[in-house]
CSV table of C-alpha atoms in Angstrom, one decimal:
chain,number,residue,atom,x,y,z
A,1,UNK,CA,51.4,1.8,40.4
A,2,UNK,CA,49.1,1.3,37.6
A,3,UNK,CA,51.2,-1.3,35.4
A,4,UNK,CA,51.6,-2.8,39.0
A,5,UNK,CA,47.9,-3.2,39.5
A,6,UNK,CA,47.1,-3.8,35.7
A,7,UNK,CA,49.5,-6.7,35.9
A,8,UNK,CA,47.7,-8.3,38.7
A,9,UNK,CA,44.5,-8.3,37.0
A,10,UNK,CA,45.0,-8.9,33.3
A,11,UNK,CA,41.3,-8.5,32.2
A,12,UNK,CA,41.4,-5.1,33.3
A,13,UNK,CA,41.6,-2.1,31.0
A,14,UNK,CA,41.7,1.4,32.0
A,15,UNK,CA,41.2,3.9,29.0
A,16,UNK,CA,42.8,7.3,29.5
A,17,UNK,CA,42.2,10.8,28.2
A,18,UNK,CA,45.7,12.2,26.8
A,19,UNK,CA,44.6,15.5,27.8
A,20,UNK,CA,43.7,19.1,26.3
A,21,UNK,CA,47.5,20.9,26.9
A,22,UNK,CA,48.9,21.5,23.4
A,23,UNK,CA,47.3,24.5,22.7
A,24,UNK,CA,48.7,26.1,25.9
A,25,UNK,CA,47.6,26.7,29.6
A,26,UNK,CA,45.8,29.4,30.5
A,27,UNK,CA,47.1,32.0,32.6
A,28,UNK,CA,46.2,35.9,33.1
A,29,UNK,CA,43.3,35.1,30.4
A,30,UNK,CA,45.6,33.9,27.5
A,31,UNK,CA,47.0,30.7,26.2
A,32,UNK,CA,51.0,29.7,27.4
A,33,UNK,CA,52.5,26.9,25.4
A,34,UNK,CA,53.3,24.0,27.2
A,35,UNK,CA,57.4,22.5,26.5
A,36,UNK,CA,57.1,25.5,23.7
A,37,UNK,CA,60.5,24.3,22.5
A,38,UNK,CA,59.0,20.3,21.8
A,39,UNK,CA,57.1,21.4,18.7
A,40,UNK,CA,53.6,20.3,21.2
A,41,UNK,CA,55.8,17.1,21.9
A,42,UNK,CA,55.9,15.3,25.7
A,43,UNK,CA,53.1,16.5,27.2
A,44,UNK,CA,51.6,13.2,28.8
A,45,UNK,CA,51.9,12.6,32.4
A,46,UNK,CA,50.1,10.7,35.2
A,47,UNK,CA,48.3,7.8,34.3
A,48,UNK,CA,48.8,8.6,30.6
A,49,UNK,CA,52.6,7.3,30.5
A,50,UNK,CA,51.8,4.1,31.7
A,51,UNK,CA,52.7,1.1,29.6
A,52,UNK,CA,49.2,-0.7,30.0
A,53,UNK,CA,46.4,1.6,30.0
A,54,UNK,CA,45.0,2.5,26.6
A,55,UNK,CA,45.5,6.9,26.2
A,56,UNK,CA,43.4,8.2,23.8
A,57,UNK,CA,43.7,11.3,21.6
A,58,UNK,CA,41.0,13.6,20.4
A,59,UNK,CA,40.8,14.3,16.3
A,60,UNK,CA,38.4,16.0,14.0
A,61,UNK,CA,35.0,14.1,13.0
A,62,UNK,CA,35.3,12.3,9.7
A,63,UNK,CA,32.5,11.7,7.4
A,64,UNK,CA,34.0,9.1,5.3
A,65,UNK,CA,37.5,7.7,5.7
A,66,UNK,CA,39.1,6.9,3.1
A,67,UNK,CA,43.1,7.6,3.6
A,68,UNK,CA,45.1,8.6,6.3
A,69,UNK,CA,45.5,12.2,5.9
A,70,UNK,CA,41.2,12.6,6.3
A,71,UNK,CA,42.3,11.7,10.5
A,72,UNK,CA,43.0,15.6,11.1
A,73,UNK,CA,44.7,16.0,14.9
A,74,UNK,CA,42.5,18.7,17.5
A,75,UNK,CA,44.5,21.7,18.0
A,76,UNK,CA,44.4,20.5,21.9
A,77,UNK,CA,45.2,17.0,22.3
A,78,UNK,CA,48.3,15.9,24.3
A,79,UNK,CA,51.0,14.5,22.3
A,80,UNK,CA,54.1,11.7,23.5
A,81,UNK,CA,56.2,10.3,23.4
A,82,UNK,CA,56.9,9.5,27.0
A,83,UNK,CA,60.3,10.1,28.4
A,84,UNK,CA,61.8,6.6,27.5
A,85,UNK,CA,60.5,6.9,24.1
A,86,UNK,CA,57.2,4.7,23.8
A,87,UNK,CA,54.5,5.5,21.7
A,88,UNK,CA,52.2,7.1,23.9
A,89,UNK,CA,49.3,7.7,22.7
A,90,UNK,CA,47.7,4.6,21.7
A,91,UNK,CA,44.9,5.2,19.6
A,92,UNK,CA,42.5,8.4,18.8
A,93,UNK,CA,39.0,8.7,17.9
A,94,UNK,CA,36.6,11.8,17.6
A,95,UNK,CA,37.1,14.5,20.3
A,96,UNK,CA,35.8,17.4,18.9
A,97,UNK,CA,32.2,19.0,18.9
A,98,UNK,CA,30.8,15.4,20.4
A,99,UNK,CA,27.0,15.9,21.0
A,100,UNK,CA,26.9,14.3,24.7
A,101,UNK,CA,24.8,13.9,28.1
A,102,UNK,CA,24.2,17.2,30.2
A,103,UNK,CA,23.2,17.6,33.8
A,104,UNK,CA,20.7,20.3,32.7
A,105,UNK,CA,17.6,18.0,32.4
A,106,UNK,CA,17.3,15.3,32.1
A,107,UNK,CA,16.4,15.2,28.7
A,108,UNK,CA,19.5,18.1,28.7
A,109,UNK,CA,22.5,17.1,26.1
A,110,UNK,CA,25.4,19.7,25.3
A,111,UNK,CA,28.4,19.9,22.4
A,112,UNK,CA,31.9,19.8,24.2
A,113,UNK,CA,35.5,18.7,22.8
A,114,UNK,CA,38.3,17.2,24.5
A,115,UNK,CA,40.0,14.0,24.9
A,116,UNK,CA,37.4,12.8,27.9
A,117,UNK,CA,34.8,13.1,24.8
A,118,UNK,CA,37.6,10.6,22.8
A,119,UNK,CA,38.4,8.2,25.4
A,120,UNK,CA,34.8,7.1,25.8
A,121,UNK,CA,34.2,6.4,22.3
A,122,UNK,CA,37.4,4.1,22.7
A,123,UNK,CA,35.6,2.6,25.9
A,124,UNK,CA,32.6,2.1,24.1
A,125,UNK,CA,34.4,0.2,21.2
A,126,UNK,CA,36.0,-1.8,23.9
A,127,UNK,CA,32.9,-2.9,25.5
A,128,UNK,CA,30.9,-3.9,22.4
A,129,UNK,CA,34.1,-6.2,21.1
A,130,UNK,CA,33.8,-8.0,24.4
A,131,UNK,CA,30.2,-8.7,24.1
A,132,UNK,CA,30.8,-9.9,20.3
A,133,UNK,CA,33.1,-12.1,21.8
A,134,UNK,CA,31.6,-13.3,24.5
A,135,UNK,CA,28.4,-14.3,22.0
A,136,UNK,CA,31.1,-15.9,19.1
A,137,UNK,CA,33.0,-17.7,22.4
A,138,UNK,CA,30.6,-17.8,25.6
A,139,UNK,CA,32.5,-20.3,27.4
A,140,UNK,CA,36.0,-17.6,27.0
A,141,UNK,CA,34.3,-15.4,29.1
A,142,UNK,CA,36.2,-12.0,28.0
A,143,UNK,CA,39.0,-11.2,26.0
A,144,UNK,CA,42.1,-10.3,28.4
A,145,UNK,CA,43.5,-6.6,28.1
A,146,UNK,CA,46.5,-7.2,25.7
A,147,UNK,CA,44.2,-9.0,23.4
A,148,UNK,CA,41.7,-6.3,23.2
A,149,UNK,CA,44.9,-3.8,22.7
A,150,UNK,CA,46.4,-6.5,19.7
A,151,UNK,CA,42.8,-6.1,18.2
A,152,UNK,CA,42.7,-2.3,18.6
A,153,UNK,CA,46.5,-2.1,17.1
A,154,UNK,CA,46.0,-4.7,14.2
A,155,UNK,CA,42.6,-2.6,12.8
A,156,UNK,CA,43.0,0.9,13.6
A,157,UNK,CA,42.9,3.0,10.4
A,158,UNK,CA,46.0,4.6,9.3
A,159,UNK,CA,46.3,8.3,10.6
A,160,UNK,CA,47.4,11.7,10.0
A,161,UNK,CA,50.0,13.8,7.8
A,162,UNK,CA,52.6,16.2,8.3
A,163,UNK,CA,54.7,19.0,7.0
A,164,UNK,CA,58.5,17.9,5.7
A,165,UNK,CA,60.8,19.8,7.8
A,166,UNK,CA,62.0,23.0,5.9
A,167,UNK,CA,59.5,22.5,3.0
A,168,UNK,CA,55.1,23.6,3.4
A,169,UNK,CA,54.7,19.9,1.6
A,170,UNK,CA,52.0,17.6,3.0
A,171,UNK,CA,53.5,14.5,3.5
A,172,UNK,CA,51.2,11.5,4.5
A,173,UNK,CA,53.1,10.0,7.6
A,174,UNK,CA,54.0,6.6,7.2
A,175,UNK,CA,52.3,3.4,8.1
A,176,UNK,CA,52.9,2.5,11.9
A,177,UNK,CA,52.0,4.1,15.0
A,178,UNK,CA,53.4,7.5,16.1
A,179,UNK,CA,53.2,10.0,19.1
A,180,UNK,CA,50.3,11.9,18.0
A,181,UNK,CA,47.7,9.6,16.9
A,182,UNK,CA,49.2,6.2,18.1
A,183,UNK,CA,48.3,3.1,15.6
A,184,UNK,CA,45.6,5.4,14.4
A,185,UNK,CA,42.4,5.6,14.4
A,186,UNK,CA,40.3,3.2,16.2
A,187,UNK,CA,38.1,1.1,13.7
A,188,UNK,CA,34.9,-0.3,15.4
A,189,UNK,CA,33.6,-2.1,12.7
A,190,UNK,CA,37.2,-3.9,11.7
A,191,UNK,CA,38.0,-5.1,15.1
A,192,UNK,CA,33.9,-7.0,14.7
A,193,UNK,CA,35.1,-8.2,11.3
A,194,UNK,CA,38.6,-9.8,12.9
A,195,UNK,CA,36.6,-11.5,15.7
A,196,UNK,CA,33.7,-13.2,13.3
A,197,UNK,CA,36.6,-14.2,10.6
A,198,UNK,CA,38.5,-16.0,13.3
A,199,UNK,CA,35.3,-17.8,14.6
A,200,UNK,CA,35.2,-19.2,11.0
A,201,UNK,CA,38.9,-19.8,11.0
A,202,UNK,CA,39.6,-17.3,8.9
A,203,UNK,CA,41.8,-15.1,11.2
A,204,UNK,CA,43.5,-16.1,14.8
A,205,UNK,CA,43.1,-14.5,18.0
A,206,UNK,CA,44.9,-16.6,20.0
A,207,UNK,CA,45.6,-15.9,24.0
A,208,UNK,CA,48.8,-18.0,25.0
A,209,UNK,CA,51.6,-18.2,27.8
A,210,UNK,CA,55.0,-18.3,26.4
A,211,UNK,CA,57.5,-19.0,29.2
A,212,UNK,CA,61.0,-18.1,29.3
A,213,UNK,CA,63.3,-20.0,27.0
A,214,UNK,CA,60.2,-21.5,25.3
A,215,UNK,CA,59.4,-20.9,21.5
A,216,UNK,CA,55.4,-20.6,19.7
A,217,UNK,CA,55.3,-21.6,16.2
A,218,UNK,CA,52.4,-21.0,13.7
A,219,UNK,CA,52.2,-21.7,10.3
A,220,UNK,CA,49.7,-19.4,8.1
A,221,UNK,CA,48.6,-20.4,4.5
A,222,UNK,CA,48.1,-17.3,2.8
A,223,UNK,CA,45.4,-17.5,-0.5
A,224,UNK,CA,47.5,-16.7,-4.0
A,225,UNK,CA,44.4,-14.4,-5.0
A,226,UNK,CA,44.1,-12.7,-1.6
A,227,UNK,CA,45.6,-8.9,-2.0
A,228,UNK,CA,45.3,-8.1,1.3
A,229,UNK,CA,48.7,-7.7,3.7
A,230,UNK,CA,49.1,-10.2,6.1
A,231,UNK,CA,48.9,-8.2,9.4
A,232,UNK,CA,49.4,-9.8,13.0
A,233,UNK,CA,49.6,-8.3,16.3
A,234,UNK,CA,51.2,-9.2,19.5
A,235,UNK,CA,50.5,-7.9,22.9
A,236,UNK,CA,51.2,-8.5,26.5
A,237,UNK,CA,50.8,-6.9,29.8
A,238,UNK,CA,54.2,-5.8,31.3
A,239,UNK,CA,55.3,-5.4,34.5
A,240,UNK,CA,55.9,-2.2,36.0
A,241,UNK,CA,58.9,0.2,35.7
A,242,UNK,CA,60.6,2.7,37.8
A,243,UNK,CA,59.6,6.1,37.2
A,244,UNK,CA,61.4,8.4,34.8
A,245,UNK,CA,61.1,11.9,34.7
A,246,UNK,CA,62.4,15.1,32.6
């Protein structure tokens, strides 16, 4: 129901909490493990295995990024993939001790974790993107939904390592998105940078139909000196699915 409705109002973008199972649920006062056999594997459900919304995981803070393996996963947050086999997540941001908004006082703030402290970061990051392009654009109006997901994909910062099976070596995973952290972590200040290059024709964010049996060709010119990987994004809003379960 909620690709259903996301696909009938394509500016729309609902940002999800993964949720705090991973660590167990509890019952008689201690932690059970959730699919204890999955490794902490398939735990979304609900809204979170939709194909549209954005699901956010919760992660460690970081001080200073400056390679994948500093993007440390919560001991709680919900992992994918769903039961067809999509990434789910999509992206992660910091969930843990987040200094927030209490209903104390109304001066009153408290320190919780979770991925509802994650998925409004996300939220926020959305939001200011829009108004940045609203200012570089104003007669656009907003970004639709996929483009703001292509932008969120296309500059998230790599994330995360892992154990090699039968060996206590760290391995840094390997670029692309995966069912813990999705493309990664979600890279504010990037996504500003892609928008202002592109209003100086120095990056594309295009929004285009493509209809069936019909083909979209673009030609980039990419600078001999320029180091940097070319990296493009494409997104869309799909239709909804029958439901899957197991």
């Amino acid at each position: 129901r909620v690709d259903a409705l996301l696909f009938q109002t394509p500016k729309y973008l609902p940002v999800y909490a993964a949720g705090n199972d991973r660590r167990g649920v509890i019952v008689n006062n201690s932690y059970v493990l959730v699919n204890p056999t999955k490794g902490g594997a398939d735990l979304l459900y609900g809204e979170a295995v939709a194909k549209n919304p954005v699901v956010v995981a919760a992660i460690e803070g970081i001080a200073d990024y400056a390679s994948a393996s500093d993007v440390v996963m919560s001991e709680f947050s919900n992992w994918g993939p769903t039961d067809d086999f999509r990434i789910k997540q999509d992206i992660s941001a910091k969930g843990v001790a987040v200094k927030s908004l209490s209903n104390s006082s109304t001066s009153g703030i408290l320190v919780e974790s979770g991925t509802s402290m994650a998925a409004p970061a996300v939220s926020g990051v959305f939001t200011l993107w829009q108004q940045y392009y609203n200012q570089l654009w104003p007669t656009r109006n907003f970004m639709r939904a996929a483009t703001l997901k292509a932008l969120m994909a296309a500059t998230a910062d790599e994330a995360g390592s892992y154990k090699n099976r039968g060996s206590n070596n760290v391995i840094i995973s390997p670029e692309g998105p995966d069912h813990r952290f999705g493309w990664g972590l979600i890279n504010a200040k990037k996504g500003a940078e892609v928008l202002g290059a592109a209003k100086q024709n120095k990056a594309v964010v295009s929004e285009l139909v493509l209809n069936n049996g019909e083909e979209y060709t673009y030609q980039i010119t990419i600078p001999e000196l320029n180091d940097a990987p070319l990296i493009a994004a494409i997104s869309w809003t799909d239709k909804e699915h029958s439901i899957m379960s197991g």
